[in-house]
PDB file of C-alpha atoms in Angstrom:
ATOM      1  CA  MET W  29      87.697   7.497-103.843  1.00  0.00           C
ATOM      2  CA  PRO W  30      90.098   7.692-106.702  1.00  0.00           C
ATOM      3  CA  GLY W  31      90.298   4.994-109.237  1.00  0.00           C
ATOM      4  CA  PRO W  32      93.327   3.285-110.439  1.00  0.00           C
ATOM      5  CA  GLY W  33      94.115   6.352-112.820  1.00  0.00           C
ATOM      6  CA  GLY W  34      94.764   8.489-109.868  1.00  0.00           C
ATOM      7  CA  VAL W  35      93.216  11.764-108.666  1.00  0.00           C
ATOM      8  CA  ALA W  36      93.593  15.296-109.786  1.00  0.00           C
ATOM      9  CA  LEU W  37      95.099  17.311-106.683  1.00  0.00           C
ATOM     10  CA  THR W  38      92.452  20.331-106.422  1.00  0.00           C
ATOM     11  CA  ASP W  39      92.018  20.703-102.523  1.00  0.00           C
ATOM     12  CA  VAL W  40      95.078  19.596-100.763  1.00  0.00           C
ATOM     13  CA  THR W  41      94.922  20.728 -97.211  1.00  0.00           C
ATOM     14  CA  ILE W  42      98.144  21.936 -95.351  1.00  0.00           C
ATOM     15  CA  TYR W  43      98.160  22.937 -91.825  1.00  0.00           C
ATOM     16  CA  GLY W  44     101.546  24.159 -90.353  1.00  0.00           C
ATOM     17  CA  ASP W  45     101.230  24.962 -86.615  1.00  0.00           C
ATOM     18  CA  ALA W  46      98.492  27.688 -86.740  1.00  0.00           C
ATOM     19  CA  PHE W  47      98.495  28.454 -90.410  1.00  0.00           C
ATOM     20  CA  ALA W  48      96.459  26.936 -93.286  1.00  0.00           C
ATOM     21  CA  TYR W  49      98.432  27.196 -96.527  1.00  0.00           C
ATOM     22  CA  LYS W  50      95.691  25.804 -98.758  1.00  0.00           C
ATOM     23  CA  PRO W  51      94.703  29.422 -99.764  1.00  0.00           C
ATOM     24  CA  VAL W  52      98.224  30.418-100.777  1.00  0.00           C
ATOM     25  CA  SER W  53      99.923  27.130-101.909  1.00  0.00           C
ATOM     26  CA  SER W  54      99.959  25.043-105.080  1.00  0.00           C
ATOM     27  CA  GLU W  55     102.733  22.453-104.587  1.00  0.00           C
ATOM     28  CA  PHE W  56     103.513  20.100-101.815  1.00  0.00           C
ATOM     29  CA  SER W  57     105.473  16.928-101.412  1.00  0.00           C
ATOM     30  CA  ALA W  58     106.621  14.977 -98.202  1.00  0.00           C
ATOM     31  CA  ALA W  59     108.714  11.622 -97.956  1.00  0.00           C
ATOM     32  CA  GLY W  60     109.665   9.482 -95.280  1.00  0.00           C
ATOM     33  CA  GLU W  61     112.716   7.429 -96.100  1.00  0.00           C
ATOM     34  CA  ARG W  62     114.712   4.993 -94.012  1.00  0.00           C
ATOM     35  CA  ALA W  63     118.477   4.694 -94.249  1.00  0.00           C
ATOM     36  CA  ALA W  64     119.590   1.026 -95.546  1.00  0.00           C
ATOM     37  CA  VAL W  65     122.096  -0.155 -93.083  1.00  0.00           C
ATOM     38  CA  GLN W  66     124.543  -2.956 -93.687  1.00  0.00           C
ATOM     39  CA  ALA W  67     123.698  -6.070 -91.877  1.00  0.00           C
ATOM     40  CA  THR W  68     125.708  -8.544 -94.035  1.00  0.00           C
ATOM     41  CA  VAL W  69     127.246 -11.493 -92.119  1.00  0.00           C
ATOM     42  CA  PHE W  70     129.147 -14.839 -93.133  1.00  0.00           C
ATOM     43  CA  GLY W  71     125.441 -16.544 -92.779  1.00  0.00           C
ATOM     44  CA  SER W  72     123.961 -14.467 -95.396  1.00  0.00           C
ATOM     45  CA  GLY W  73     124.522 -16.705 -98.180  1.00  0.00           C
ATOM     46  CA  GLY W  74     126.917 -14.595-100.183  1.00  0.00           C
ATOM     47  CA  ALA W  75     124.406 -11.843-100.906  1.00  0.00           C
ATOM     48  CA  HIS W  76     124.018  -8.606 -99.133  1.00  0.00           C
ATOM     49  CA  GLU W  77     121.572  -8.169 -96.259  1.00  0.00           C
ATOM     50  CA  TRP W  78     120.204  -4.617 -95.257  1.00  0.00           C
ATOM     51  CA  ALA W  79     118.340  -3.643 -92.359  1.00  0.00           C
ATOM     52  CA  LYS W  80     116.297  -0.396 -91.847  1.00  0.00           C
ATOM     53  CA  GLY W  81     118.083   2.559 -90.134  1.00  0.00           C
ATOM     54  CA  LEU W  82     116.947   5.871 -89.140  1.00  0.00           C
ATOM     55  CA  GLU W  83     114.010   7.777 -90.837  1.00  0.00           C
ATOM     56  CA  ASP W  84     114.236  11.009 -92.469  1.00  0.00           C
ATOM     57  CA  VAL W  85     111.292  13.148 -93.176  1.00  0.00           C
ATOM     58  CA  THR W  86     111.832  16.079 -95.940  1.00  0.00           C
ATOM     59  CA  ALA W  87     108.910  18.006 -97.337  1.00  0.00           C
ATOM     60  CA  THR W  88     108.597  21.072 -99.934  1.00  0.00           C
ATOM     61  CA  LEU W  89     106.041  23.543 -99.841  1.00  0.00           C
ATOM     62  CA  ALA W  90     105.620  25.919-102.668  1.00  0.00           C
ATOM     63  CA  GLY W  91     102.855  28.639-103.894  1.00  0.00           C
ATOM     64  CA  ASN W  92     101.741  32.048-104.501  1.00  0.00           C
ATOM     65  CA  TRP W  93     103.859  34.614-102.437  1.00  0.00           C
ATOM     66  CA  GLY W  94     102.020  37.099-100.253  1.00  0.00           C
ATOM     67  CA  SER W  95     102.657  39.646 -97.396  1.00  0.00           C
ATOM     68  CA  ALA W  96     100.540  41.403 -94.711  1.00  0.00           C
ATOM     69  CA  THR W  97     101.118  43.027 -91.400  1.00  0.00           C
ATOM     70  CA  THR W  98     100.070  39.854 -89.614  1.00  0.00           C
ATOM     71  CA  GLY W  99      99.098  36.510 -91.070  1.00  0.00           C
ATOM     72  CA  GLY W 100     100.402  36.513 -94.195  1.00  0.00           C
ATOM     73  CA  VAL W 101     102.567  33.654 -95.919  1.00  0.00           C
ATOM     74  CA  ASP W 102     105.558  35.582 -95.912  1.00  0.00           C
ATOM     75  CA  GLU W 103     105.390  36.436 -92.388  1.00  0.00           C
ATOM     76  CA  GLU W 104     104.701  32.899 -91.153  1.00  0.00           C
ATOM     77  CA  LEU W 105     107.525  31.369 -93.166  1.00  0.00           C
ATOM     78  CA  TRP W 106     110.144  34.087 -92.406  1.00  0.00           C
ATOM     79  CA  LEU W 107     109.319  33.422 -88.630  1.00  0.00           C
ATOM     80  CA  ALA W 108     109.651  29.992 -88.994  1.00  0.00           C
ATOM     81  CA  HIS W 109     112.899  30.048 -90.927  1.00  0.00           C
ATOM     82  CA  GLN W 110     114.492  32.410 -88.206  1.00  0.00           C
ATOM     83  CA  GLN W 111     113.463  29.806 -85.471  1.00  0.00           C
ATOM     84  CA  ASP W 112     115.273  26.599 -84.353  1.00  0.00           C
ATOM     85  CA  GLY W 113     112.281  24.852 -82.948  1.00  0.00           C
ATOM     86  CA  GLU W 114     109.875  22.415 -84.850  1.00  0.00           C
ATOM     87  CA  ARG W 115     106.457  22.732 -86.097  1.00  0.00           C
ATOM     88  CA  LEU W 116     103.824  20.312 -86.473  1.00  0.00           C
ATOM     89  CA  TRP W 117     102.265  19.691 -89.956  1.00  0.00           C
ATOM     90  CA  THR W 118      99.313  18.009 -91.034  1.00  0.00           C
ATOM     91  CA  VAL W 119      98.468  17.394 -94.809  1.00  0.00           C
ATOM     92  CA  SER W 120      95.436  15.741 -96.370  1.00  0.00           C
ATOM     93  CA  MET W 121      94.020  15.306 -99.970  1.00  0.00           C
ATOM     94  CA  ALA W 122      90.497  16.907 -99.006  1.00  0.00           C
ATOM     95  CA  GLU W 123      89.769  19.000 -96.030  1.00  0.00           C
ATOM     96  CA  THR W 124      87.005  16.568 -94.917  1.00  0.00           C
ATOM     97  CA  ALA W 125      86.588  14.787 -91.740  1.00  0.00           C
ATOM     98  CA  THR W 126      87.725  10.829 -91.883  1.00  0.00           C
ATOM     99  CA  GLN W 127      89.842  11.719 -94.965  1.00  0.00           C
ATOM    100  CA  PRO W 128      93.406  10.191 -94.971  1.00  0.00           C
ATOM    101  CA  ALA W 129      96.057  12.693 -93.699  1.00  0.00           C
ATOM    102  CA  TRP W 130      99.874  12.496 -92.988  1.00  0.00           C
ATOM    103  CA  ALA W 131     101.520  14.452 -90.110  1.00  0.00           C
ATOM    104  CA  PHE W 132     105.015  15.114 -88.941  1.00  0.00           C
ATOM    105  CA  LYS W 133     107.266  17.352 -87.020  1.00  0.00           C
ATOM    106  CA  ALA W 134     109.709  19.475 -88.981  1.00  0.00           C
ATOM    107  CA  ALA W 135     111.976  22.361 -88.892  1.00  0.00           C
ATOM    108  CA  GLN W 136     112.109  24.744 -91.810  1.00  0.00           C
ATOM    109  CA  MET W 137     115.527  24.543 -93.374  1.00  0.00           C
ATOM    110  CA  GLY W 138     115.079  26.990 -96.076  1.00  0.00           C
ATOM    111  CA  TYR W 139     112.971  29.725 -97.650  1.00  0.00           C
ATOM    112  CA  GLY W 140     113.181  31.278-101.062  1.00  0.00           C
ATOM    113  CA  SER W 141     110.889  34.179-101.445  1.00  0.00           C
ATOM    114  CA  PRO W 142     109.785  36.160-103.635  1.00  0.00           C
ATOM    115  CA  ALA W 143     110.667  34.939-107.123  1.00  0.00           C
ATOM    116  CA  GLY W 144     108.889  35.161-110.562  1.00  0.00           C
ATOM    117  CA  LYS W 145     108.816  36.986-113.947  1.00  0.00           C
ATOM    118  CA  LEU W 146     107.311  39.949-115.049  1.00  0.00           C
ATOM    119  CA  GLY W 147     103.429  39.861-115.144  1.00  0.00           C
ATOM    120  CA  GLU W 148     103.454  36.662-113.171  1.00  0.00           C
ATOM    121  CA  LEU W 149     102.498  36.030-109.610  1.00  0.00           C
ATOM    122  CA  GLY W 150     105.390  35.976-107.346  1.00  0.00           C
ATOM    123  CA  ALA W 151     106.097  32.665-105.703  1.00  0.00           C
ATOM    124  CA  PHE W 152     107.792  31.188-102.611  1.00  0.00           C
ATOM    125  CA  GLU W 153     109.400  27.996-101.707  1.00  0.00           C
ATOM    126  CA  ALA W 154     110.129  26.226 -98.390  1.00  0.00           C
ATOM    127  CA  ALA W 155     112.163  23.232 -97.473  1.00  0.00           C
ATOM    128  CA  LEU W 156     111.175  21.233 -94.235  1.00  0.00           C
ATOM    129  CA  ALA W 157     113.336  18.569 -92.506  1.00  0.00           C
ATOM    130  CA  GLY W 158     111.975  16.146 -89.732  1.00  0.00           C
ATOM    131  CA  LYS W 159     112.501  16.861 -86.263  1.00  0.00           C
ATOM    132  CA  GLY W 160     111.016  15.201 -83.142  1.00  0.00           C
ATOM    133  CA  GLY W 161     111.537  11.487 -83.703  1.00  0.00           C
ATOM    134  CA  TYR W 162     108.116  10.262 -84.739  1.00  0.00           C
ATOM    135  CA  GLY W 163     108.663  10.239 -88.578  1.00  0.00           C
ATOM    136  CA  LEU W 164     105.990  10.646 -90.828  1.00  0.00           C
ATOM    137  CA  LEU W 165     102.525   9.209 -89.344  1.00  0.00           C
ATOM    138  CA  ARG W 166      99.470   8.171 -91.413  1.00  0.00           C
ATOM    139  CA  GLY W 167      96.069   8.872 -90.201  1.00  0.00           C
ATOM    140  CA  GLN W 168      92.831  10.595 -90.589  1.00  0.00           C
ATOM    141  CA  LEU W 169      91.567  14.098 -90.108  1.00  0.00           C
ATOM    142  CA  ALA W 170      89.278  14.083 -87.180  1.00  0.00           C
ATOM    143  CA  LYS W 171      88.472  17.930 -87.377  1.00  0.00           C
ATOM    144  CA  PRO W 172      88.930  19.745 -90.494  1.00  0.00           C
ATOM    145  CA  LYS W 173      89.921  23.547 -89.774  1.00  0.00           C
ATOM    146  CA  SER W 174      86.397  25.174 -88.522  1.00  0.00           C
ATOM    147  CA  ALA W 175      84.831  26.625 -85.706  1.00  0.00           C
ATOM    148  CA  VAL W 176      84.686  25.272 -82.095  1.00  0.00           C
ATOM    149  CA  ALA W 177      81.929  26.963 -79.847  1.00  0.00           C
ATOM    150  CA  ALA W 178      80.844  24.067 -77.665  1.00  0.00           C
ATOM    151  CA  THR W 179      81.825  21.234 -75.471  1.00  0.00           C
ATOM    152  CA  GLY W 180      81.358  17.639 -76.698  1.00  0.00           C
ATOM    153  CA  GLN W 181      82.620  15.705 -79.777  1.00  0.00           C
ATOM    154  CA  LEU W 182      84.893  17.621 -81.952  1.00  0.00           C
ATOM    155  CA  GLY W 183      84.773  16.564 -85.494  1.00  0.00           C
ATOM    156  CA  SER W 184      83.987  12.957 -86.380  1.00  0.00           C
ATOM    157  CA  VAL W 185      84.790   9.504 -85.184  1.00  0.00           C
ATOM    158  CA  VAL W 186      87.521   7.852 -87.005  1.00  0.00           C
ATOM    159  CA  THR W 187      88.271   4.250 -87.556  1.00  0.00           C
ATOM    160  CA  LEU W 188      91.912   3.501 -87.039  1.00  0.00           C
ATOM    161  CA  GLY W 189      92.070   0.118 -86.088  1.00  0.00           C
ATOM    162  CA  ALA W 190      93.029  -1.240 -82.789  1.00  0.00           C
ATOM    163  CA  PRO W 191      96.685  -0.610 -81.572  1.00  0.00           C
ATOM    164  CA  ILE W 192      98.542  -3.672 -80.989  1.00  0.00           C
ATOM    165  CA  THR W 193     101.766  -4.076 -79.114  1.00  0.00           C
ATOM    166  CA  GLY W 194     104.574  -1.913 -80.918  1.00  0.00           C
ATOM    167  CA  GLN W 195     102.069   0.626 -82.193  1.00  0.00           C
ATOM    168  CA  ARG W 196     100.925   4.082 -80.555  1.00  0.00           C
ATOM    169  CA  LEU W 197      98.078   6.337 -80.735  1.00  0.00           C
ATOM    170  CA  PHE W 198      99.005   9.908 -82.015  1.00  0.00           C
ATOM    171  CA  ALA W 199      96.971  13.054 -81.825  1.00  0.00           C
ATOM    172  CA  ILE W 200      97.522  16.569 -83.013  1.00  0.00           C
ATOM    173  CA  LEU W 201      95.368  19.884 -82.103  1.00  0.00           C
ATOM    174  CA  HIS W 202      95.786  22.671 -84.273  1.00  0.00           C
ATOM    175  CA  VAL W 203      94.671  26.018 -82.742  1.00  0.00           C
ATOM    176  CA  PHE W 204      94.328  29.001 -85.401  1.00  0.00           C
ATOM    177  CA  THR W 205      92.136  31.154 -83.616  1.00  0.00           C
ATOM    178  CA  PRO W 206      92.424  30.637 -79.774  1.00  0.00           C
ATOM    179  CA  PRO W 207      89.490  30.663 -77.615  1.00  0.00           C
ATOM    180  CA  ALA W 208      90.174  31.891 -74.091  1.00  0.00           C
ATOM    181  CA  SER W 209      90.787  28.165 -73.178  1.00  0.00           C
ATOM    182  CA  ILE W 210      90.149  24.903 -74.827  1.00  0.00           C
ATOM    183  CA  THR W 211      91.048  21.423 -73.388  1.00  0.00           C
ATOM    184  CA  VAL W 212      90.523  18.245 -75.544  1.00  0.00           C
ATOM    185  CA  GLN W 213      90.531  14.811 -74.771  1.00  0.00           C
ATOM    186  CA  VAL W 214      91.425  11.809 -77.048  1.00  0.00           C
ATOM    187  CA  GLN W 215      88.883   8.884 -76.553  1.00  0.00           C
ATOM    188  CA  SER W 216      88.402   5.505 -77.818  1.00  0.00           C
ATOM    189  CA  ASP W 217      85.654   2.801 -78.011  1.00  0.00           C
ATOM    190  CA  ASP W 218      84.702  -0.274 -79.507  1.00  0.00           C
ATOM    191  CA  ASN W 219      81.895   0.782 -81.422  1.00  0.00           C
ATOM    192  CA  ALA W 220      81.522   3.610 -83.749  1.00  0.00           C
ATOM    193  CA  GLY W 221      78.460   5.105 -81.590  1.00  0.00           C
ATOM    194  CA  MET W 222      81.079   5.671 -78.817  1.00  0.00           C
ATOM    195  CA  THR W 223      78.782   4.735 -76.317  1.00  0.00           C
ATOM    196  CA  SER W 224      81.214   4.014 -73.548  1.00  0.00           C
ATOM    197  CA  PRO W 225      84.171   6.024 -74.491  1.00  0.00           C
ATOM    198  CA  THR W 226      87.560   5.904 -72.542  1.00  0.00           C
ATOM    199  CA  VAL W 227      89.778   8.649 -72.374  1.00  0.00           C
ATOM    200  CA  ARG W 228      93.272   8.047 -73.669  1.00  0.00           C
ATOM    201  CA  GLY W 229      94.977  11.338 -73.529  1.00  0.00           C
ATOM    202  CA  THR W 230      94.328  15.116 -73.058  1.00  0.00           C
ATOM    203  CA  ILE W 231      95.530  18.281 -74.782  1.00  0.00           C
ATOM    204  CA  GLY W 232      95.388  21.316 -72.975  1.00  0.00           C
ATOM    205  CA  PRO W 233      94.040  23.486 -71.686  1.00  0.00           C
ATOM    206  CA  ILE W 234      95.271  25.688 -74.579  1.00  0.00           C
ATOM    207  CA  THR W 235      95.020  29.341 -74.685  1.00  0.00           C
ATOM    208  CA  ALA W 236      97.270  30.542 -77.391  1.00  0.00           C
ATOM    209  CA  ALA W 237      97.452  29.799 -81.312  1.00  0.00           C
ATOM    210  CA  GLY W 238      99.628  26.893 -82.251  1.00  0.00           C
ATOM    211  CA  ALA W 239      99.773  22.995 -82.621  1.00  0.00           C
ATOM    212  CA  THR W 240     100.161  20.376 -79.803  1.00  0.00           C
ATOM    213  CA  PHE W 241     101.007  16.913 -80.056  1.00  0.00           C
ATOM    214  CA  MET W 242      99.158  14.638 -77.432  1.00  0.00           C
ATOM    215  CA  THR W 243     102.053  12.201 -75.679  1.00  0.00           C
ATOM    216  CA  PRO W 244     101.705   9.095 -77.683  1.00  0.00           C
ATOM    217  CA  LEU W 245      99.932   6.133 -76.297  1.00  0.00           C
ATOM    218  CA  ALA W 246     101.544   2.902 -76.492  1.00  0.00           C
ATOM    219  CA  GLY W 247      99.319  -0.047 -77.382  1.00  0.00           C
ATOM    220  CA  PRO W 248      97.774  -2.575 -77.109  1.00  0.00           C
ATOM    221  CA  LEU W 249      94.313  -1.401 -76.955  1.00  0.00           C
ATOM    222  CA  PRO W 250      92.154  -4.773 -77.729  1.00  0.00           C
ATOM    223  CA  GLY W 251      88.993  -3.852 -79.592  1.00  0.00           C
ATOM    224  CA  GLU W 252      89.533  -0.255 -79.597  1.00  0.00           C
ATOM    225  CA  GLN W 253      89.333   0.661 -82.956  1.00  0.00           C
ATOM    226  CA  PHE W 254      87.074   3.874 -83.128  1.00  0.00           C
ATOM    227  CA  PHE W 255      88.657   7.363 -81.967  1.00  0.00           C
ATOM    228  CA  ARG W 256      87.421  10.898 -81.547  1.00  0.00           C
ATOM    229  CA  MET W 257      88.273  14.079 -80.174  1.00  0.00           C
ATOM    230  CA  ASN W 258      86.050  15.585 -77.453  1.00  0.00           C
ATOM    231  CA  VAL W 259      85.983  19.170 -76.111  1.00  0.00           C
ATOM    232  CA  SER W 260      85.993  18.718 -72.225  1.00  0.00           C
ATOM    233  CA  ALA W 261      86.387  22.323 -71.344  1.00  0.00           C
ATOM    234  CA  LEU W 262      85.969  25.451 -73.298  1.00  0.00           C
ATOM    235  CA  THR W 263      85.910  29.064 -72.699  1.00  0.00           C
ATOM    236  CA  GLY W 264      85.047  31.437 -75.633  1.00  0.00           C
ATOM    237  CA  THR W 265      85.152  30.282 -79.014  1.00  0.00           C
ATOM    238  CA  GLY W 266      87.986  29.702 -81.651  1.00  0.00           C
ATOM    239  CA  GLU W 267      88.766  27.797 -84.908  1.00  0.00           C
ATOM    240  CA  VAL W 268      90.770  24.463 -84.720  1.00  0.00           C
ATOM    241  CA  ALA W 269      91.553  21.222 -86.565  1.00  0.00           C
ATOM    242  CA  GLY W 270      92.272  17.533 -85.101  1.00  0.00           C
ATOM    243  CA  PHE W 271      94.472  14.964 -86.440  1.00  0.00           C
ATOM    244  CA  LEU W 272      94.519  11.239 -85.329  1.00  0.00           C
ATOM    245  CA  ALA W 273      96.482   8.121 -86.110  1.00  0.00           C
ATOM    246  CA  VAL W 274      97.596   4.665 -85.004  1.00  0.00           C
ATOM    247  CA  VAL W 275     100.965   3.842 -86.109  1.00  0.00           C
TER     248      VAL W 275
END
């Protein structure tokens, strides 16, 4: 874990739908900010009083430009720039299960590419803005980008704390290389061994590359502080990643 002096950014993991940006990106920032809404009344004692308003999520992604027939960063970002829909983003400081991660829905609002000087690598930059109503979520990587070849537990058990009233359980499944079909359950339990898991939601069946949000589940879930993803049905093999959060 980083000490009070901070930590060097060397292994930041960025998933955008079905594309992993770590091999091509070198800069990333994301922020969730709520508008300050004037709430001053005669009883405020002579000082301004403010309330939290709507949340804005903004992000910037930059790195080394590249193009390919399919699967290059230029093709991916240009397609996102042309489309009106949102994509699902997951970001973590390390591509390791149980590490803190942040996730959000965003539409791509800008794309600058390529740029640079003679003798330097070409660079790209993309601007993202939140879309979808969930804001910036903080959770954990349950499954870093890697192969899936069998049913059963997907990645690791994560400890998120038992959701209380007003909180919700969130899950995202990124599918980079799709199997013929995959269905993933989100399960909870009161012990890390997951000896008596309860299914809290299902993603799938999924048959194509992309990312899918599980319908958020509202708390409370008393005592249920351990969570995992579980492959309940699988045809073929593929490559996936998973994110879980209680917010």
